[in-house]
Short mmCIF file of C-alpha atoms and ligand atoms in Angstrom, two decimals:
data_model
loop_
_atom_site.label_atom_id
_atom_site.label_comp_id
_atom_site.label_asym_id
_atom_site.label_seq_id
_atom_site.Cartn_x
_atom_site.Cartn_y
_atom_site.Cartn_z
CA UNK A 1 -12.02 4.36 30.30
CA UNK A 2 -11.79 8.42 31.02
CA UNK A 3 -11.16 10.70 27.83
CA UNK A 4 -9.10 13.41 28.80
CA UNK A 5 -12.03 15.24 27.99
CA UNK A 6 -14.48 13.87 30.65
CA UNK A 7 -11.35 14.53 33.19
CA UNK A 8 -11.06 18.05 32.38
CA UNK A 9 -14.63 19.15 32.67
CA UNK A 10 -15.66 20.98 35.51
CA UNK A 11 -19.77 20.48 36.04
CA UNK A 12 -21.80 23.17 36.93
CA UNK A 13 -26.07 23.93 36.31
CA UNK A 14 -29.57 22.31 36.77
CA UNK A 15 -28.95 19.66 33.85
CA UNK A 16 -32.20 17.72 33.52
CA UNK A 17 -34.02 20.16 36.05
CA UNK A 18 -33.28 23.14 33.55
CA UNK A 19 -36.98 23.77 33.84
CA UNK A 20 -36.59 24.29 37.80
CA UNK A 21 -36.88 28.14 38.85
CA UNK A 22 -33.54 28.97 39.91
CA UNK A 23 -34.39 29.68 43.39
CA UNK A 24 -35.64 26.60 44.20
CA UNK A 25 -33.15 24.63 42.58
CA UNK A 26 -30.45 26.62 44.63
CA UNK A 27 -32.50 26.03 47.98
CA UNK A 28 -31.05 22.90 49.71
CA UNK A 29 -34.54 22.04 51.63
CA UNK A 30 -36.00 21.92 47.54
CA UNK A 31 -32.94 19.75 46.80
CA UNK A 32 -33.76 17.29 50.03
CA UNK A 33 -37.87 17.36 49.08
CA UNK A 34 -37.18 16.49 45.59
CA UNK A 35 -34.39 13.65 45.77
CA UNK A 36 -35.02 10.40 43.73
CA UNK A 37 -36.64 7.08 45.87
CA UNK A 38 -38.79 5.35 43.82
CA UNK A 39 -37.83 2.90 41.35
CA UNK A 40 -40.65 4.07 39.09
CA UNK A 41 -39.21 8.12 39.25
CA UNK A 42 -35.72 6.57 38.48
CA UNK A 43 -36.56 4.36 35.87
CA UNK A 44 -38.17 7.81 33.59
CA UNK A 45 -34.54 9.11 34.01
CA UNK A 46 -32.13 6.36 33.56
CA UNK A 47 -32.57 3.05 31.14
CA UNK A 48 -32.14 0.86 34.41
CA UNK A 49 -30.59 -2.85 33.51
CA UNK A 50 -31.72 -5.67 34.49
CA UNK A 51 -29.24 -5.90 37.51
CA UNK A 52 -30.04 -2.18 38.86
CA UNK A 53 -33.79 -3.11 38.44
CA UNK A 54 -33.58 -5.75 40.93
CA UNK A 55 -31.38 -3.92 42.87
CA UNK A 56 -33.95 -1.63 43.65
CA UNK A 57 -36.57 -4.08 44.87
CA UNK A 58 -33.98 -5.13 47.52
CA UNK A 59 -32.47 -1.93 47.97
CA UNK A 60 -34.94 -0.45 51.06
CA UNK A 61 -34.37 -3.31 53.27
CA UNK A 62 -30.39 -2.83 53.45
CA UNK A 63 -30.19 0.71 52.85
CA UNK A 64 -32.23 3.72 51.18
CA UNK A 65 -32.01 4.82 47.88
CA UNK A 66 -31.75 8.45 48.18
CA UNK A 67 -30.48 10.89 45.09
CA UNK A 68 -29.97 14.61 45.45
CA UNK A 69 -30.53 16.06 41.70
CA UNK A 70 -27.86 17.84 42.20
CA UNK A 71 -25.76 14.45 42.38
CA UNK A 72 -28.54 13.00 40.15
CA UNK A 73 -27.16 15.15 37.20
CA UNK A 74 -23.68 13.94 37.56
CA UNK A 75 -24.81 10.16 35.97
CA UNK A 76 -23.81 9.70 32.76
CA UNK A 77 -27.39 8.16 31.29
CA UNK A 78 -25.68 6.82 28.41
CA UNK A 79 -22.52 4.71 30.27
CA UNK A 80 -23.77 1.79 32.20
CA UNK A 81 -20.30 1.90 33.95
CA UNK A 82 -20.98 5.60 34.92
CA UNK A 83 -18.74 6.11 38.40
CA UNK A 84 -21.00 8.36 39.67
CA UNK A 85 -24.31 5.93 38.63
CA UNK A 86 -22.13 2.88 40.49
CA UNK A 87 -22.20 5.08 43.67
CA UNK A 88 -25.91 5.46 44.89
CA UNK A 89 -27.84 3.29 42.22
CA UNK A 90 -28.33 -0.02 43.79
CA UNK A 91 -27.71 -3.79 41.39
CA UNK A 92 -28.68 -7.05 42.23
CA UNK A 93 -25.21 -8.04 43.61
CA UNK A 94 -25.89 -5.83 47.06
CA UNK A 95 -27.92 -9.40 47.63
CA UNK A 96 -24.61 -11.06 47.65
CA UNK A 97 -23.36 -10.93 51.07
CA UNK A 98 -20.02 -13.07 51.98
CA UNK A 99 -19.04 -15.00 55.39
CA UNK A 100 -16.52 -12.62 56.21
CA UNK A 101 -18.29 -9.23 55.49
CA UNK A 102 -20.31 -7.93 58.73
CA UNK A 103 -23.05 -5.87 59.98
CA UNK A 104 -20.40 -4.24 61.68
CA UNK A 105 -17.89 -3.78 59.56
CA UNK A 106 -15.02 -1.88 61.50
CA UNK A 107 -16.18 -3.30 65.03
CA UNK A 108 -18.11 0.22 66.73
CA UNK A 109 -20.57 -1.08 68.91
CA UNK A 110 -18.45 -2.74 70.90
CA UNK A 111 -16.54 0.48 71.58
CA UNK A 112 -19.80 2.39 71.54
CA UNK A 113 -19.42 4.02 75.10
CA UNK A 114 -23.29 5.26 75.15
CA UNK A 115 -25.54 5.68 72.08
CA UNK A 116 -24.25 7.51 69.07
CA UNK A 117 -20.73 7.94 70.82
CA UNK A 118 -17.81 5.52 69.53
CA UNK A 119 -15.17 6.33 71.83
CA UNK A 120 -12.15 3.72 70.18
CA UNK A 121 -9.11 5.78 70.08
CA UNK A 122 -8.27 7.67 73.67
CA UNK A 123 -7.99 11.14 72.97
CA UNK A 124 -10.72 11.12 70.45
CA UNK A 125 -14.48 10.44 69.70
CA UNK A 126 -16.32 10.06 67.35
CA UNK A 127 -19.79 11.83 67.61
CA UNK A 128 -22.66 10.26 65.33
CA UNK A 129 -25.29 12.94 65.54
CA UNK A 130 -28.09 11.81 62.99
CA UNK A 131 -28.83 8.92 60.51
CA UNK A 132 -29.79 10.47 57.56
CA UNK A 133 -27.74 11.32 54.96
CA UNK A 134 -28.17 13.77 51.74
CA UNK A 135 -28.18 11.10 49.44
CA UNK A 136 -27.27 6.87 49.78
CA UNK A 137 -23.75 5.77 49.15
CA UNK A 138 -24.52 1.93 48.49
CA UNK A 139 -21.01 0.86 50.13
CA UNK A 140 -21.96 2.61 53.64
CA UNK A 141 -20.08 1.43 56.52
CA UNK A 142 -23.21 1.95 58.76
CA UNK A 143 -25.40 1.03 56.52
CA UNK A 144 -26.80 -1.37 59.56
CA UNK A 145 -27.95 1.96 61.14
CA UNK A 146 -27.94 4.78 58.70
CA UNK A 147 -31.41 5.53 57.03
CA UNK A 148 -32.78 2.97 59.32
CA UNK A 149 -33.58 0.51 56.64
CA UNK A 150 -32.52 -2.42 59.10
CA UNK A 151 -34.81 -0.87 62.08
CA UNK A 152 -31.82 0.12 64.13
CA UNK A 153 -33.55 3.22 65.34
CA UNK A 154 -30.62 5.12 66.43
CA UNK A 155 -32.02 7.83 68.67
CA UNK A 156 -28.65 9.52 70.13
CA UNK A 157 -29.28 11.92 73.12
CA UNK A 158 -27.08 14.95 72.54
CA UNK A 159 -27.34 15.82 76.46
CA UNK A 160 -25.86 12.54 77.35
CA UNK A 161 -22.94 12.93 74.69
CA UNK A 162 -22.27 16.03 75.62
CA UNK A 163 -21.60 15.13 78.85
CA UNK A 164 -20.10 11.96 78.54
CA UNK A 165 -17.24 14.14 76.47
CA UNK A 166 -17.72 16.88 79.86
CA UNK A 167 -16.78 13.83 81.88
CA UNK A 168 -13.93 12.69 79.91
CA UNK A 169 -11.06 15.17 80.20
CA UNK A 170 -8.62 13.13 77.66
CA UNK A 171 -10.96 13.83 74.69
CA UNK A 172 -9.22 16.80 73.12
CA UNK A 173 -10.94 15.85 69.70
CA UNK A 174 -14.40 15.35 68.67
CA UNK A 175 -15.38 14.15 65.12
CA UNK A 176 -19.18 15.00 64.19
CA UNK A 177 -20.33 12.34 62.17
CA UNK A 178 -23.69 10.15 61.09
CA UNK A 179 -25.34 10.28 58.79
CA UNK A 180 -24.77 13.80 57.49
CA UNK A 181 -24.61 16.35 60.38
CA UNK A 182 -24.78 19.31 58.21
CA UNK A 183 -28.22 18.07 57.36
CA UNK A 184 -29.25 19.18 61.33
CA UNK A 185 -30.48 22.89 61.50
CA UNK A 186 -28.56 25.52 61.54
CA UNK A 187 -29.50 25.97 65.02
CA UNK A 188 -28.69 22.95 66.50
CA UNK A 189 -25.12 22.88 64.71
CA UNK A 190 -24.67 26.20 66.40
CA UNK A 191 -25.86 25.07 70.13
CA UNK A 192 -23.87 22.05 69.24
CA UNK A 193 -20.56 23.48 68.26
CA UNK A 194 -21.37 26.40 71.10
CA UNK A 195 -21.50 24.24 73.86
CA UNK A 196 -18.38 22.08 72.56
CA UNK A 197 -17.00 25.40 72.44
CA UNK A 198 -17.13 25.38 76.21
CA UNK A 199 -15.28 22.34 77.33
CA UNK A 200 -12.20 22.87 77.97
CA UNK A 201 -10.15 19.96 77.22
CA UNK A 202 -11.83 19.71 73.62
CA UNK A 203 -9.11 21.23 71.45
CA UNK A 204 -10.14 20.22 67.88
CA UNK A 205 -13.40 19.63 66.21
CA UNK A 206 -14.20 18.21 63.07
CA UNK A 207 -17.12 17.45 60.90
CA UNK A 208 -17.49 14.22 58.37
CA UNK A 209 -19.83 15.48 55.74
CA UNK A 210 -20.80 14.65 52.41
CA UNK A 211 -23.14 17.35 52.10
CA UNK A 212 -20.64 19.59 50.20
CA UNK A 213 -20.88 17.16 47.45
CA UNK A 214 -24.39 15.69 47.28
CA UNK A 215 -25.77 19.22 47.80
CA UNK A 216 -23.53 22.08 47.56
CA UNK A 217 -26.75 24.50 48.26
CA UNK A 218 -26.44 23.45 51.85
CA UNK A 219 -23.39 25.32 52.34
CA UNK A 220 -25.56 29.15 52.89
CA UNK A 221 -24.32 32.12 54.99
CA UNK A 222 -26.31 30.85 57.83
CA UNK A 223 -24.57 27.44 57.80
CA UNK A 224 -21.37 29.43 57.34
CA UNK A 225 -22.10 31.83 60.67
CA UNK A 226 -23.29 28.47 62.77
CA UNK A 227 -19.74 26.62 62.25
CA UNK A 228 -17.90 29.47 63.64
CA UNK A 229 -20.01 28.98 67.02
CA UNK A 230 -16.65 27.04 67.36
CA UNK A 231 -13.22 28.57 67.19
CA UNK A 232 -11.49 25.73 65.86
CA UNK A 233 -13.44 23.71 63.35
CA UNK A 234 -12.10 21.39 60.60
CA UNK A 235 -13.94 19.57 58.12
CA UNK A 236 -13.40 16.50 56.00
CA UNK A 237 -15.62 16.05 53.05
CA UNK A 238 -16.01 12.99 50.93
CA UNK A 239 -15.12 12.90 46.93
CA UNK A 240 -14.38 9.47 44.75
CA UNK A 241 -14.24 10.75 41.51
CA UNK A 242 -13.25 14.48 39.76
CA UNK A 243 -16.50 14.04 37.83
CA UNK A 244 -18.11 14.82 41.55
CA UNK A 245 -15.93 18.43 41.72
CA UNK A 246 -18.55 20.84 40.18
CA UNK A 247 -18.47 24.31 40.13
CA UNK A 248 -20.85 24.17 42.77
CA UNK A 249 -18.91 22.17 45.24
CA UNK A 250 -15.80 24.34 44.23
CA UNK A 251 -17.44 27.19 45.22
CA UNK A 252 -18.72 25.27 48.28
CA UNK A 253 -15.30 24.57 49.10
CA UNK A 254 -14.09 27.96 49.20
CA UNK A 255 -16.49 29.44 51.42
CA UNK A 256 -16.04 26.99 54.02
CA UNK A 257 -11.81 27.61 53.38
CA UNK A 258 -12.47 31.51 53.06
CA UNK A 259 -14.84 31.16 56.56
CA UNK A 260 -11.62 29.46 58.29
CA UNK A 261 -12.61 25.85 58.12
CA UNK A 262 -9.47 23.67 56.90
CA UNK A 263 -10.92 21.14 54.68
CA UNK A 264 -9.61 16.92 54.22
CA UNK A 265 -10.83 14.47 52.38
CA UNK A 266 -11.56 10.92 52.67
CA UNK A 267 -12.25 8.71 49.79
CA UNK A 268 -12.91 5.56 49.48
CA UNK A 269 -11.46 3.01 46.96
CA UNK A 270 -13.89 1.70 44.69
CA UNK A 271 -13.78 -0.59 41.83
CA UNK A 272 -14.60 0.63 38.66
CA UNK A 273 -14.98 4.06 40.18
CA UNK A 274 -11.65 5.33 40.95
CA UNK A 275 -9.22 2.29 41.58
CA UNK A 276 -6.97 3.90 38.47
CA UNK A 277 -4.32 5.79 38.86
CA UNK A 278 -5.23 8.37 35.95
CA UNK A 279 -8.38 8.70 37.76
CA UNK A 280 -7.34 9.54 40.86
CA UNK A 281 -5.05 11.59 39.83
CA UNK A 282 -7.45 13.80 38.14
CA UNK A 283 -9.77 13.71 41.91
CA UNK A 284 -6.24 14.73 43.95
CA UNK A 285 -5.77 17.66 41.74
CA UNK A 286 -9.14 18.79 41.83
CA UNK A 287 -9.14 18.81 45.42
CA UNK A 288 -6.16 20.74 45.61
CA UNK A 289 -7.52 23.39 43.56
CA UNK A 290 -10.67 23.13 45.65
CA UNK A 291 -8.41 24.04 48.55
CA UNK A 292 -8.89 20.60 50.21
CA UNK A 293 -6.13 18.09 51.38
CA UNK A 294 -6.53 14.65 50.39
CA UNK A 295 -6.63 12.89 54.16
CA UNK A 296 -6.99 9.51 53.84
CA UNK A 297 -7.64 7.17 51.17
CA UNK A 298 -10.05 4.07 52.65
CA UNK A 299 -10.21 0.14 51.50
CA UNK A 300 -13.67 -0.28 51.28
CA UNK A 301 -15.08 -1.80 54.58
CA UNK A 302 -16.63 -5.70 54.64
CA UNK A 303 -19.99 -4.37 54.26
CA UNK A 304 -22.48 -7.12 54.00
CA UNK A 305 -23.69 -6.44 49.51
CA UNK A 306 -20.27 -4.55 49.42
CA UNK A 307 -18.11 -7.28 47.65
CA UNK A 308 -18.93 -6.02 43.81
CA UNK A 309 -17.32 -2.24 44.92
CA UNK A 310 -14.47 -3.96 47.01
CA UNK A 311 -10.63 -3.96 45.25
CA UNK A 312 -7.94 -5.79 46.44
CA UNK A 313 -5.88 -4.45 48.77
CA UNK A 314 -2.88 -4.45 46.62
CA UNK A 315 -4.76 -2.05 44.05
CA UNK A 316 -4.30 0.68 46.97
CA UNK A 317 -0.83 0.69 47.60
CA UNK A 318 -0.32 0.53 43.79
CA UNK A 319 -2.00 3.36 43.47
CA UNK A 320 0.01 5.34 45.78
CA UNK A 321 3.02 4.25 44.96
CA UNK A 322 2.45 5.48 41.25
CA UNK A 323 1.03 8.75 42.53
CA UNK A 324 4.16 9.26 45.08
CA UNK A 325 7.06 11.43 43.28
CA UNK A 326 4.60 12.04 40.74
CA UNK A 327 2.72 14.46 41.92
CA UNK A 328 2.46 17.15 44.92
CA UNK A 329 3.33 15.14 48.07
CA UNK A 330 -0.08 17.59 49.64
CA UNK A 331 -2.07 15.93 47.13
CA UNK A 332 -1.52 12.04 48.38
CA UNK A 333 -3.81 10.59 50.85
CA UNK A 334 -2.86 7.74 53.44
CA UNK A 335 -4.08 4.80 52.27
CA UNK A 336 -5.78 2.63 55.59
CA UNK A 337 -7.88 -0.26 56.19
CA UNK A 338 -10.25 0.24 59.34
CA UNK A 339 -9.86 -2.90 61.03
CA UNK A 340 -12.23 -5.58 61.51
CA UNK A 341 -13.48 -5.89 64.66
CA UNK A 342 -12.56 -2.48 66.07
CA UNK A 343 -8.92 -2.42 65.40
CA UNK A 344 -8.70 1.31 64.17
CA UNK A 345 -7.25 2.37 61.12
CA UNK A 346 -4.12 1.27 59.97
CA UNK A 347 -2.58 2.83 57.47
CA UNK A 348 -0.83 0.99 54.73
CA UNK A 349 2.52 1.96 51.93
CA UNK A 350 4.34 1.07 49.45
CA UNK A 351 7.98 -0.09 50.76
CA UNK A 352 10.71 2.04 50.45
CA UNK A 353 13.27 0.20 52.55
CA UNK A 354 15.38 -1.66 50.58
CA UNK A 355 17.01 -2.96 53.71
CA UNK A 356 18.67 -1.77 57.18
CA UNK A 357 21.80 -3.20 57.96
CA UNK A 358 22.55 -1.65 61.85
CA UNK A 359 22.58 2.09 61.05
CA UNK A 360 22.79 2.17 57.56
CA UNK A 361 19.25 2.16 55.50
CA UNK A 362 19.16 1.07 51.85
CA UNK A 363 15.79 2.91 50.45
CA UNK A 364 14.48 3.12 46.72
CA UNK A 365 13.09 6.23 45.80
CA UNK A 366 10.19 6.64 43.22
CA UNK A 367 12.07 6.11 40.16
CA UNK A 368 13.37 2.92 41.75
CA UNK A 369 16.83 3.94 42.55
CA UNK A 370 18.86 2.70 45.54
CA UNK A 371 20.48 5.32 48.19
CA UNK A 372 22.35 4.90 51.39
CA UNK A 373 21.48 6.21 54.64
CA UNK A 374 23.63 6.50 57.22
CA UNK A 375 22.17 7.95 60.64
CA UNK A 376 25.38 7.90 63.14
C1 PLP B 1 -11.67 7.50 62.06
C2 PLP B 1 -12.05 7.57 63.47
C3 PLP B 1 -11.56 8.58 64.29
C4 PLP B 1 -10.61 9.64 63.80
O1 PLP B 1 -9.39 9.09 63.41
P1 PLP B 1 -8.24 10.02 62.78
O2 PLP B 1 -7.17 9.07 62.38
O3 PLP B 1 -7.84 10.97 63.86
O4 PLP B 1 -8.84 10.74 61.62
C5 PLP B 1 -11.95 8.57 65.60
N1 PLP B 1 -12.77 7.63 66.10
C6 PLP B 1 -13.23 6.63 65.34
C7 PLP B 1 -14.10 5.59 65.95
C8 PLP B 1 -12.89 6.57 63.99
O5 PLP B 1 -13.38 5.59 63.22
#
């Protein structure tokens, strides 16, 4: 399915915007005025089948369609199976919802302490500060609130967060999530992180953003002197497929490592995106030259539409297990499932243990051969 070739090409320029002065191409507020909606805009791009074509009609009453060029450029016009094309053009089957998919997929509003703050694990929460996003990703876990397709109308009042996390002196870790929060001002990210900055018992802070990778330009000098309003950011960024690591999200990538930020990355397992080993292979390695960690490796939700994307859970552990002694144990993510109905992540492996027989374990190692271990 990947040539070598397609593996091993880094993508950089304007592509099909060559025509765009360079200045505006490189100016992220151009890149968020000028993303693809409209069927009609699409369709002059792409030769849309029949499937995608009606996926669009019903596309703006689940979720947006949204397209940065940047990521725009990425498709493949010419491969109907195109990973990136799979991603954030809508088909027909996003129609097909199942009994057991849901609304809300991993259970947050039930642990939603007050709007916009999901406060499920004890020591942590997580913060959702907008949502909007750069660009669509049709398998969206809150795709019941994000781009507000549904009519959620998720309004979150930052005061009231802010001091809900005051309040609560066992939150040492805040994640900043949405939507995109990088697509806030570079103001409020710095009052934001600033008065996080303040609270004592917050220890860590982290940002979920796929900004780095829908629109690279984002990531300015201004952005770069915001995040340090806080003296221990982290951020987790979200690639599926090497054909997503450009030059541009390289260099990205970088500046926010060279500026201090320590960089993860969450992917999620898609079908007929990256649920091959070769594949993923190719996306770990990137990474790592990217200076990002692969963090954890995601099932994909029970997102009502979702069940065309969705692998079995067996391809995930598969995965893993052929990428384990094969490669740079930094490069393997943690493969989880987010439980249904607010049951937190649980992370799942291939098994090792051959058997334990009192205080001797049998394991297998990655080439399938049996050792002893004896602990006492
Ligand atoms: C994923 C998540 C976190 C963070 O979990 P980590 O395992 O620390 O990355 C926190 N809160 C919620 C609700 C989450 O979904």
């Amino acid at each position: 399915m990947f040539t070598k070739d397609t593996l091993n090409l880094w993508y950089s320029g304007q592509g099909i915007w060559k025509e765009t002065p360079k200045n505006n191409w490189d100016d992220w507020r151009w890149q968020l005025k000028n993303r693809l909606t409209q069927k009609v805009k699409i369709a002059k791009l792409l030769k849309l089948s029949e499937y995608e074509s009606a996926g669009l009609d019903i596309a703006n009453d689940k979720l947006l369609v949204s397209i940065t060029p940047h990521f725009f450029n990425l498709i493949d016009p010419d491969d109907p199976n195109c990973p990136i094309r799979k991603q954030v053009i809508p088909t027909k089957d996003e129609g097909v919802c199942l009994s057991y998919e849901n609304e809300d997929p991993v259970g947050e509003e039930q642990s939603m302490a007050i709007p916009g703050l999901v406060h499920r694990y004890p020591d942590r929460v997580l913060f959702l500060v907008t949502d909007r996003c750069g660009s669509y990703c049709r398998y969206c876990t809150r795709s019941r609130l994000v781009s507000n397709a549904q009519g959620y109308g998720f309004r979150p009042n930052f005061e009231q967060c802010l001091n809900y996390i005051r309040e609560h002196k066992e939150i040492r870790d805040v994640l900043i999530s949405g939507g995109d929060p990088l697509l806030l001002s570079d103001d409020k990210l710095s009052a934001l992180f600033g008065e996080l900055a303040k609270i004592p018992h917050v220890e860590f802070v982290r940002i979920g953003s796929r900004l780095p990778v829908f629109l690279p330009q984002r990531i300015t000098s201004g952005l770069l002197s915001a995040l340090k309003a806080h003296p221990n950011l982290w951020m987790s960024i979200h690639v599926n497929h090497p054909k997503e690591c450009t030059v541009e999200l390289k260099n990205a990538c970088h500046k926010l490592a060279n500026a201090g930020i320590p960089l993860g990355n969450q992917s999620v397992l898609l079908k007929g995106v990256n649920d091959d080993l070769l594949v993923m292979k190719s996306l770990i390695h990137r990474l790592l030259m990217m200076k990002v960690r692969p963090y954890y490796l995601y099932q994909c939700d029970l997102v009502p539409g979702s069940s065309h994307l969705r692998t079995p859970v067996s391809k995930g552990i598969e995965i893993i297990k052929g990428l384990r002694g094969a490669t740079t144990g930094y490069a393997i993510p943690q493969f989880v499932i987010d439980a249904p109905g607010g049951g937190g992540k649980v992370p799942l492996n291939p098994d090792y243990i051959e058997q334990v027989d009192g205080d001797v374990w049998v394991l297998k190692n990655f080439e399938g051969n049996i050792f002893k271990y004896r602990s006492v």
